[in-house]
């Protein structure tokens, strides 16, 4: 049997709320009746930069090392990559499979 895919539209949505939603859906992926649900979350965030702490301090990704010049909050995430900007008008998709 094919897994069910649920679509979630969280527009607008803070990054903090999106991360919490992803964690919750990940824990509930396999239901009590052993059916598997996959999820695709569509979100648009207020201006924010994410970075992977294992790739280095955020200052290493910014020219001249001045993170205060970015004009948006920095949020550590554990998703790989280095630093990414998310903001209005940008549709972000999170897959939980």
N, CA, C and O atoms as a Tinker XYZ file with bonds, in Angstrom:
   388  protein
     1  N      0.849000   -1.180000    0.000000    73     2
     2  CA     0.000000    0.000000    0.000000    64     1     3
     3  C      0.897000    1.247000    0.000000    63     2     4     5
     4  O      1.900000    1.296000    0.712000    81     3
     5  N      0.538000    2.224000   -0.781000    73     3     6
     6  CA     1.296000    3.465000   -0.864000    64     5     7
     7  C      1.057000    4.306000    0.395000    63     6     8     9
     8  O     -0.061000    4.353000    0.910000    81     7
     9  N      2.115000    4.971000    0.890000    73     7    10
    10  CA     1.934000    5.853000    2.042000    64     9    11
    11  C      1.083000    7.060000    1.667000    63    10    12    13
    12  O      1.082000    7.502000    0.518000    81    11
    13  N      0.386000    7.566000    2.616000    73    11    14
    14  CA    -0.439000    8.755000    2.420000    64    13    15
    15  C      0.426000    9.991000    2.569000    63    14    16    17
    16  O      1.303000   10.038000    3.432000    81    15
    17  N      0.186000   10.999000    1.729000    73    15    18
    18  CA     0.903000   12.263000    1.819000    64    17    19
    19  C     -0.081000   13.337000    2.266000    63    18    20    21
    20  O     -1.128000   13.535000    1.650000    81    19
    21  N      0.270000   14.017000    3.333000    73    19    22
    22  CA    -0.545000   15.130000    3.829000    64    21    23
    23  C      0.173000   16.431000    3.486000    63    22    24    25
    24  O      1.385000   16.542000    3.673000    81    23
    25  N     -0.566000   17.406000    2.989000    73    23    26
    26  CA    -0.006000   18.705000    2.631000    64    25    27
    27  C     -0.415000   19.724000    3.679000    63    26    28    29
    28  O     -1.571000   19.765000    4.098000    81    27
    29  N      0.538000   20.547000    4.100000    73    27    30
    30  CA     0.284000   21.564000    5.121000    64    29    31
    31  C      0.704000   22.914000    4.556000    63    30    32    33
    32  O      1.816000   23.060000    4.049000    81    31
    33  N     -0.174000   23.889000    4.642000    73    31    34
    34  CA     0.131000   25.235000    4.161000    64    33    35
    35  C      0.208000   26.159000    5.364000    63    34    36    37
    36  O     -0.813000   26.465000    5.981000    81    35
    37  N      1.407000   26.605000    5.699000    73    35    38
    38  CA     1.643000   27.475000    6.857000    64    37    39
    39  C      2.191000   28.805000    6.347000    63    38    40    41
    40  O      3.396000   29.051000    6.401000    81    39
    41  N      1.311000   29.643000    5.859000    73    39    42
    42  CA     1.738000   30.912000    5.271000    64    41    43
    43  C      0.939000   32.028000    5.921000    63    42    44    45
    44  O     -0.290000   31.986000    5.871000    81    43
    45  N      1.566000   33.014000    6.523000    73    43    46
    46  CA     2.971000   33.064000    6.931000    64    45    47
    47  C      3.187000   32.228000    8.184000    63    46    48    49
    48  O      2.239000   31.873000    8.884000    81    47
    49  N      4.455000   31.919000    8.455000    73    47    50
    50  CA     4.773000   31.050000    9.588000    64    49    51
    51  C      6.191000   31.361000   10.058000    63    50    52    53
    52  O      7.123000   31.387000    9.254000    81    51
    53  N      6.350000   31.594000   11.345000    73    51    54
    54  CA     7.695000   31.837000   11.865000    64    53    55
    55  C      8.530000   30.566000   11.710000    63    54    56    57
    56  O      7.994000   29.458000   11.690000    81    55
    57  N      9.817000   30.736000   11.605000    73    55    58
    58  CA    10.704000   29.577000   11.489000    64    57    59
    59  C     10.580000   28.697000   12.730000    63    58    60    61
    60  O     10.570000   27.470000   12.626000    81    59
    61  N     10.486000   29.317000   13.890000    73    59    62
    62  CA    10.367000   28.555000   15.141000    64    61    63
    63  C      9.124000   27.660000   15.105000    63    62    64    65
    64  O      9.192000   26.492000   15.488000    81    63
    65  N      8.000000   28.198000   14.651000    73    63    66
    66  CA     6.764000   27.409000   14.571000    64    65    67
    67  C      6.897000   26.304000   13.529000    63    66    68    69
    68  O      6.413000   25.192000   13.742000    81    67
    69  N      7.546000   26.598000   12.405000    73    67    70
    70  CA     7.731000   25.589000   11.355000    64    69    71
    71  C      8.591000   24.435000   11.861000    63    70    72    73
    72  O      8.286000   23.273000   11.595000    81    71
    73  N      9.664000   24.746000   12.588000    73    71    74
    74  CA    10.534000   23.696000   13.123000    64    73    75
    75  C      9.789000   22.833000   14.136000    63    74    76    77
    76  O      9.929000   21.610000   14.137000    81    75
    77  N      9.000000   23.468000   14.996000    73    75    78
    78  CA     8.216000   22.714000   15.987000    64    77    79
    79  C      7.209000   21.797000   15.291000    63    78    80    81
    80  O      7.012000   20.652000   15.699000    81    79
    81  N      6.578000   22.313000   14.242000    73    79    82
    82  CA     5.616000   21.519000   13.484000    64    81    83
    83  C      6.297000   20.315000   12.840000    63    82    84    85
    84  O      5.749000   19.213000   12.849000    81    83
    85  N      7.488000   20.519000   12.283000    73    83    86
    86  CA     8.234000   19.419000   11.662000    64    85    87
    87  C      8.588000   18.343000   12.686000    63    86    88    89
    88  O      8.449000   17.151000   12.410000    81    87
    89  N      9.041000   18.757000   13.854000    73    87    90
    90  CA     9.394000   17.791000   14.895000    64    89    91
    91  C      8.184000   16.978000   15.327000    63    90    92    93
    92  O      8.277000   15.765000   15.515000    81    91
    93  N      7.062000   17.643000   15.481000    73    91    94
    94  CA     5.824000   16.964000   15.885000    64    93    95
    95  C      5.392000   15.963000   14.810000    63    94    96    97
    96  O      5.064000   14.818000   15.121000    81    95
    97  N      5.391000   16.395000   13.555000    73    95    98
    98  CA     4.979000   15.499000   12.471000    64    97    99
    99  C      5.944000   14.331000   12.308000    63    98   100   101
   100  O      5.519000   13.227000   11.968000    81    99
   101  N      7.220000   14.550000   12.541000    73    99   102
   102  CA     8.205000   13.467000   12.451000    64   101   103
   103  C      7.926000   12.392000   13.487000    63   102   104   105
   104  O      8.021000   11.199000   13.199000    81   103
   105  N      7.580000   12.822000   14.698000    73   103   106
   106  CA     7.287000   11.853000   15.767000    64   105   107
   107  C      6.018000   11.064000   15.477000    63   106   108   109
   108  O      5.906000    9.902000   15.866000    81   107
   109  N      5.061000   11.689000   14.795000    73   107   110
   110  CA     3.771000   11.046000   14.530000    64   109   111
   111  C      3.720000   10.367000   13.167000    63   110   112   113
   112  O      2.651000    9.935000   12.736000    81   111
   113  N      4.856000   10.266000   12.481000    73   111   114
   114  CA     4.881000    9.746000   11.120000    64   113   115
   115  C      4.270000    8.355000   11.011000    63   114   116   117
   116  O      3.506000    8.081000   10.085000    81   115
   117  N      4.597000    7.489000   11.940000    73   115   118
   118  CA     4.019000    6.146000   11.930000    64   117   119
   119  C      2.921000    6.103000   12.982000    63   118   120   121
   120  O      3.170000    6.264000   14.176000    81   119
   121  N      1.724000    5.884000   12.515000    73   119   122
   122  CA     0.545000    5.910000   13.382000    64   121   123
   123  C      0.410000    4.611000   14.173000    63   122   124   125
   124  O      1.084000    3.620000   13.895000    81   123
   125  N     -0.466000    4.644000   15.151000    73   123   126
   126  CA    -0.683000    3.465000   15.994000    64   125   127
   127  C     -1.150000    2.265000   15.184000    63   126   128   129
   128  O     -0.856000    1.124000   15.540000    81   127
   129  N     -1.884000    2.515000   14.086000    73   127   130
   130  CA    -2.371000    1.402000   13.278000    64   129   131
   131  C     -1.357000    0.973000   12.210000    63   130   132   133
   132  O     -1.692000    0.235000   11.285000    81   131
   133  N     -0.105000    1.450000   12.353000    73   131   134
   134  CA     1.019000    1.108000   11.470000    64   133   135
   135  C      0.917000    1.707000   10.071000    63   134   136   137
   136  O      1.685000    1.329000    9.186000    81   135
   137  N     -0.009000    2.626000    9.855000    73   135   138
   138  CA    -0.025000    3.317000    8.568000    64   137   139
   139  C      1.027000    4.419000    8.617000    63   138   140   141
   140  O      1.250000    5.036000    9.659000    81   139
   141  N      1.662000    4.653000    7.489000    73   139   142
   142  CA     2.713000    5.657000    7.408000    64   141   143
   143  C      2.172000    6.896000    6.706000    63   142   144   145
   144  O      1.556000    6.813000    5.644000    81   143
   145  N      2.417000    8.045000    7.326000    73   143   146
   146  CA     2.018000    9.308000    6.720000    64   145   147
   147  C      3.274000   10.088000    6.379000    63   146   148   149
   148  O      4.157000   10.259000    7.220000    81   147
   149  N      3.350000   10.557000    5.157000    73   147   150
   150  CA     4.401000   11.467000    4.746000    64   149   151
   151  C      3.800000   12.867000    4.705000    63   150   152   153
   152  O      2.594000   13.031000    4.522000    81   151
   153  N      4.646000   13.865000    4.876000    73   151   154
   154  CA     4.148000   15.238000    4.948000    64   153   155
   155  C      4.974000   16.162000    4.073000    63   154   156   157
   156  O      6.189000   16.003000    3.957000    81   155
   157  N      4.311000   17.118000    3.465000    73   155   158
   158  CA     4.975000   18.222000    2.776000    64   157   159
   159  C      4.410000   19.498000    3.381000    63   158   160   161
   160  O      3.204000   19.739000    3.353000    81   159
   161  N      5.305000   20.305000    3.925000    73   159   162
   162  CA     4.901000   21.564000    4.552000    64   161   163
   163  C      5.343000   22.705000    3.644000    63   162   164   165
   164  O      6.512000   22.788000    3.268000    81   163
   165  N      4.414000   23.580000    3.293000    73   163   166
   166  CA     4.718000   24.783000    2.534000    64   165   167
   167  C      4.653000   25.953000    3.498000    63   166   168   169
   168  O      3.661000   26.125000    4.206000    81   167
   169  N      5.705000   26.759000    3.529000    73   167   170
   170  CA     5.753000   27.862000    4.484000    64   169   171
   171  C      6.398000   29.094000    3.850000    63   170   172   173
   172  O      7.172000   28.997000    2.898000    81   171
   173  N      6.059000   30.236000    4.400000    73   171   174
   174  CA     6.720000   31.499000    4.063000    64   173   175
   175  C      7.087000   32.141000    5.390000    63   174   176   177
   176  O      6.228000   32.321000    6.254000    81   175
   177  N      8.365000   32.489000    5.558000    73   175   178
   178  CA     8.855000   32.990000    6.835000    64   177   179
   179  C      9.123000   34.494000    6.791000    63   178   180   181
   180  O      9.437000   35.051000    5.740000    81   179
   181  N      8.994000   35.140000    7.952000    73   179   182
   182  CA     9.528000   36.504000    8.061000    64   181   183
   183  C     11.044000   36.435000    7.849000    63   182   184   185
   184  O     11.612000   35.348000    7.949000    81   183
   185  N     11.717000   37.545000    7.562000    73   183   186
   186  CA    13.160000   37.498000    7.314000    64   185   187
   187  C     13.923000   36.801000    8.441000    63   186   188   189
   188  O     13.791000   37.150000    9.615000    81   187
   189  N     14.728000   35.803000    8.049000    73   187   190
   190  CA    15.521000   35.040000    9.005000    64   189   191
   191  C     16.658000   34.348000    8.246000    63   190   192   193
   192  O     16.499000   33.966000    7.087000    81   191
   193  N     17.790000   34.194000    8.906000    73   191   194
   194  CA    18.905000   33.417000    8.372000    64   193   195
   195  C     19.041000   32.167000    9.212000    63   194   196   197
   196  O     18.994000   32.222000   10.441000    81   195
   197  N     19.211000   31.031000    8.539000    73   195   198
   198  CA    19.496000   29.792000    9.249000    64   197   199
   199  C     20.936000   29.391000    8.942000    63   198   200   201
   200  O     21.467000   29.681000    7.870000    81   199
   201  N     21.543000   28.727000    9.898000    73   199   202
   202  CA    22.906000   28.243000    9.686000    64   201   203
   203  C     23.108000   26.942000   10.434000    63   202   204   205
   204  O     22.447000   26.667000   11.435000    81   203
   205  N     24.045000   26.141000    9.924000    73   203   206
   206  CA    24.390000   24.862000   10.534000    64   205   207
   207  C     25.608000   25.070000   11.423000    63   206   208   209
   208  O     26.702000   25.304000   10.909000    81   207
   209  N     25.450000   24.993000   12.752000    73   207   210
   210  CA    26.570000   25.241000   13.667000    64   209   211
   211  C     27.784000   24.344000   13.414000    63   210   212   213
   212  O     28.916000   24.772000   13.639000    81   211
   213  N     27.571000   23.118000   12.954000    73   211   214
   214  CA    28.700000   22.219000   12.718000    64   213   215
   215  C     29.555000   22.665000   11.532000    63   214   216   217
   216  O     30.689000   22.211000   11.382000    81   215
   217  N     29.018000   23.552000   10.689000    73   215   218
   218  CA    29.779000   24.065000    9.545000    64   217   219
   219  C     30.610000   25.282000    9.929000    63   218   220   221
   220  O     31.444000   25.732000    9.143000    81   219
   221  N     30.394000   25.821000   11.131000    73   219   222
   222  CA    31.170000   26.971000   11.589000    64   221   223
   223  C     30.286000   28.031000   12.214000    63   222   224   225
   224  O     29.060000   27.976000   12.118000    81   223
   225  N     30.920000   28.993000   12.853000    73   223   226
   226  CA    30.190000   30.111000   13.466000    64   225   227
   227  C     29.592000   30.967000   12.358000    63   226   228   229
   228  O     30.162000   31.053000   11.270000    81   227
   229  N     28.438000   31.609000   12.620000    73   227   230
   230  CA    27.804000   32.403000   11.567000    64   229   231
   231  C     28.710000   33.503000   11.013000    63   230   232   233
   232  O     28.579000   33.893000    9.853000    81   231
   233  N     29.617000   33.993000   11.833000    73   231   234
   234  CA    30.528000   35.046000   11.373000    64   233   235
   235  C     31.394000   34.579000   10.198000    63   234   236   237
   236  O     31.853000   35.396000    9.399000    81   235
   237  N     31.613000   33.274000   10.098000    73   235   238
   238  CA    32.452000   32.758000    9.013000    64   237   239
   239  C     31.747000   32.815000    7.664000    63   238   240   241
   240  O     32.400000   32.710000    6.626000    81   239
   241  N     30.422000   32.982000    7.660000    73   239   242
   242  CA    29.664000   33.006000    6.415000    64   241   243
   243  C     29.371000   34.422000    5.929000    63   242   244   245
   244  O     28.841000   34.603000    4.832000    81   243
   245  N     29.710000   35.418000    6.731000    73   243   246
   246  CA    29.363000   36.809000    6.417000    64   245   247
   247  C     30.631000   37.584000    6.070000    63   246   248   249
   248  O     31.638000   37.534000    6.777000    81   247
   249  N     30.540000   38.297000    4.958000    73   247   250
   250  CA    31.682000   39.133000    4.577000    64   249   251
   251  C     31.973000   40.101000    5.711000    63   250   252   253
   252  O     31.031000   40.682000    6.250000    81   251
   253  N     33.159000   40.295000    6.084000    73   251   254
   254  CA    33.684000   41.116000    7.185000    64   253   255
   255  C     33.289000   40.577000    8.574000    63   254   256   257
   256  O     33.639000   41.187000    9.584000    81   255
   257  N     32.574000   39.456000    8.638000    73   255   258
   258  CA    32.256000   38.823000    9.913000    64   257   259
   259  C     31.240000   39.534000   10.775000    63   258   260   261
   260  O     31.036000   39.143000   11.924000    81   259
   261  N     30.587000   40.578000   10.255000    73   259   262
   262  CA    29.646000   41.376000   11.050000    64   261   263
   263  C     28.218000   40.875000   10.854000    63   262   264   265
   264  O     27.520000   41.321000    9.944000    81   263
   265  N     27.783000   39.945000   11.710000    73   263   266
   266  CA    26.436000   39.386000   11.568000    64   265   267
   267  C     25.343000   40.406000   11.885000    63   266   268   269
   268  O     24.203000   40.232000   11.455000    81   267
   269  N     25.665000   41.453000   12.620000    73   267   270
   270  CA    24.657000   42.474000   12.927000    64   269   271
   271  C     24.251000   43.237000   11.669000    63   270   272   273
   272  O     23.202000   43.881000   11.651000    81   271
   273  N     25.065000   43.173000   10.622000    73   271   274
   274  CA    24.739000   43.871000    9.382000    64   273   275
   275  C     23.717000   43.112000    8.531000    63   274   276   277
   276  O     23.266000   43.630000    7.509000    81   275
   277  N     23.348000   41.899000    8.935000    73   275   278
   278  CA    22.419000   41.099000    8.144000    64   277   279
   279  C     20.997000   41.643000    8.164000    63   278   280   281
   280  O     20.272000   41.519000    7.177000    81   279
   281  N     20.596000   42.241000    9.272000    73   279   282
   282  CA    19.256000   42.809000    9.358000    64   281   283
   283  C     18.147000   41.797000    9.597000    63   282   284   285
   284  O     16.973000   42.126000    9.426000    81   283
   285  N     18.485000   40.593000    9.981000    73   283   286
   286  CA    17.489000   39.568000   10.295000    64   285   287
   287  C     18.096000   38.624000   11.330000    63   286   288   289
   288  O     19.317000   38.488000   11.411000    81   287
   289  N     17.244000   37.974000   12.119000    73   287   290
   290  CA    17.760000   37.059000   13.141000    64   289   291
   291  C     18.508000   35.867000   12.537000    63   290   292   293
   292  O     18.253000   35.464000   11.402000    81   291
   293  N     19.428000   35.319000   13.317000    73   291   294
   294  CA    20.159000   34.096000   12.975000    64   293   295
   295  C     19.623000   32.956000   13.827000    63   294   296   297
   296  O     19.487000   33.092000   15.043000    81   295
   297  N     19.321000   31.834000   13.186000    73   295   298
   298  CA    18.775000   30.687000   13.915000    64   297   299
   299  C     19.600000   29.450000   13.570000    63   298   300   301
   300  O     19.714000   29.091000   12.398000    81   299
   301  N     20.176000   28.795000   14.582000    73   299   302
   302  CA    20.910000   27.555000   14.293000    64   301   303
   303  C     19.931000   26.426000   13.972000    63   302   304   305
   304  O     18.927000   26.251000   14.663000    81   303
   305  N     20.229000   25.666000   12.926000    73   303   306
   306  CA    19.412000   24.507000   12.544000    64   305   307
   307  C     20.347000   23.352000   12.226000    63   306   308   309
   308  O     21.538000   23.554000   11.990000    81   307
   309  N     19.818000   22.175000   12.221000    73   307   310
   310  CA    20.633000   20.985000   11.947000    64   309   311
   311  C     20.128000   20.326000   10.672000    63   310   312   313
   312  O     19.530000   19.251000   10.703000    81   311
   313  N     20.380000   20.995000    9.551000    73   311   314
   314  CA    19.883000   20.538000    8.262000    64   313   315
   315  C     20.970000   20.438000    7.203000    63   314   316   317
   316  O     20.667000   20.111000    6.056000    81   315
   317  N     22.204000   20.702000    7.541000    73   315   318
   318  CA    23.246000   20.704000    6.525000    64   317   319
   319  C     23.344000   22.075000    5.882000    63   318   320   321
   320  O     22.614000   22.998000    6.244000    81   319
   321  N     24.244000   22.198000    4.937000    73   319   322
   322  CA    24.440000   23.497000    4.296000    64   321   323
   323  C     25.197000   24.435000    5.221000    63   322   324   325
   324  O     25.691000   24.019000    6.269000    81   323
   325  N     25.284000   25.681000    4.838000    73   323   326
   326  CA    25.985000   26.651000    5.680000    64   325   327
   327  C     25.003000   27.698000    6.189000    63   326   328   329
   328  O     24.491000   27.568000    7.301000    81   327
   329  N     24.728000   28.741000    5.393000    73   327   330
   330  CA    23.801000   29.782000    5.822000    64   329   331
   331  C     22.790000   30.025000    4.707000    63   330   332   333
   332  O     23.148000   30.077000    3.530000    81   331
   333  N     21.524000   30.174000    5.089000    73   331   334
   334  CA    20.445000   30.368000    4.121000    64   333   335
   335  C     19.525000   31.476000    4.589000    63   334   336   337
   336  O     19.184000   31.550000    5.770000    81   335
   337  N     19.119000   32.339000    3.665000    73   335   338
   338  CA    18.132000   33.384000    3.962000    64   337   339
   339  C     16.752000   32.869000    3.602000    63   338   340   341
   340  O     16.563000   32.246000    2.557000    81   339
   341  N     15.783000   33.134000    4.480000    73   339   342
   342  CA    14.372000   32.858000    4.216000    64   341   343
   343  C     13.632000   34.160000    4.441000    63   342   344   345
   344  O     13.928000   34.882000    5.393000    81   343
   345  N     12.674000   34.473000    3.582000    73   343   346
   346  CA    11.959000   35.725000    3.761000    64   345   347
   347  C     10.672000   35.789000    2.968000    63   346   348   349
   348  O     10.325000   34.851000    2.249000    81   347
   349  N      9.957000   36.913000    3.102000    73   347   350
   350  CA     8.676000   37.105000    2.415000    64   349   351
   351  C      8.817000   36.902000    0.903000    63   350   352   353
   352  O      9.793000   37.332000    0.289000    81   351
   353  N      7.834000   36.248000    0.334000    73   351   354
   354  CA     7.836000   35.987000   -1.098000    64   353   355
   355  C      8.556000   34.711000   -1.478000    63   354   356   357
   356  O      8.513000   34.303000   -2.638000    81   355
   357  N      9.219000   34.072000   -0.526000    73   355   358
   358  CA     9.950000   32.833000   -0.790000    64   357   359
   359  C      9.150000   31.677000   -0.215000    63   358   360   361
   360  O      8.905000   31.624000    0.990000    81   359
   361  N      8.751000   30.768000   -1.061000    73   359   362
   362  CA     8.028000   29.589000   -0.611000    64   361   363
   363  C      9.044000   28.511000   -0.258000    63   362   364   365
   364  O      9.877000   28.137000   -1.084000    81   363
   365  N      8.972000   28.019000    0.960000    73   363   366
   366  CA     9.890000   26.987000    1.447000    64   365   367
   367  C      9.088000   25.702000    1.604000    63   366   368   369
   368  O      7.976000   25.717000    2.131000    81   367
   369  N      9.653000   24.594000    1.148000    73   367   370
   370  CA     8.991000   23.297000    1.288000    64   369   371
   371  C      9.834000   22.415000    2.192000    63   370   372   373
   372  O     11.043000   22.278000    2.004000    81   371
   373  N      9.181000   21.825000    3.166000    73   371   374
   374  CA     9.836000   20.873000    4.067000    64   373   375
   375  C      9.204000   19.512000    3.846000    63   374   376   377
   376  O      7.984000   19.363000    3.914000    81   375
   377  N     10.035000   18.531000    3.585000    73   375   378
   378  CA     9.548000   17.174000    3.318000    64   377   379
   379  C      9.840000   16.277000    4.512000    63   378   380   381
   380  O     10.961000   16.251000    5.020000    81   379
   381  N      8.835000   15.552000    4.951000    73   379   382
   382  CA     8.995000   14.573000    6.023000    64   381   383
   383  C      8.522000   13.246000    5.467000    63   382   384   385
   384  O      7.327000   12.956000    5.432000    81   383
   385  N      9.493000   12.437000    5.030000    73   383   386
   386  CA     9.179000   11.144000    4.418000    64   385   387
   387  C      9.875000   10.042000    5.163000    63   386   388
   388  O      9.738000    8.873000    4.804000    81   387
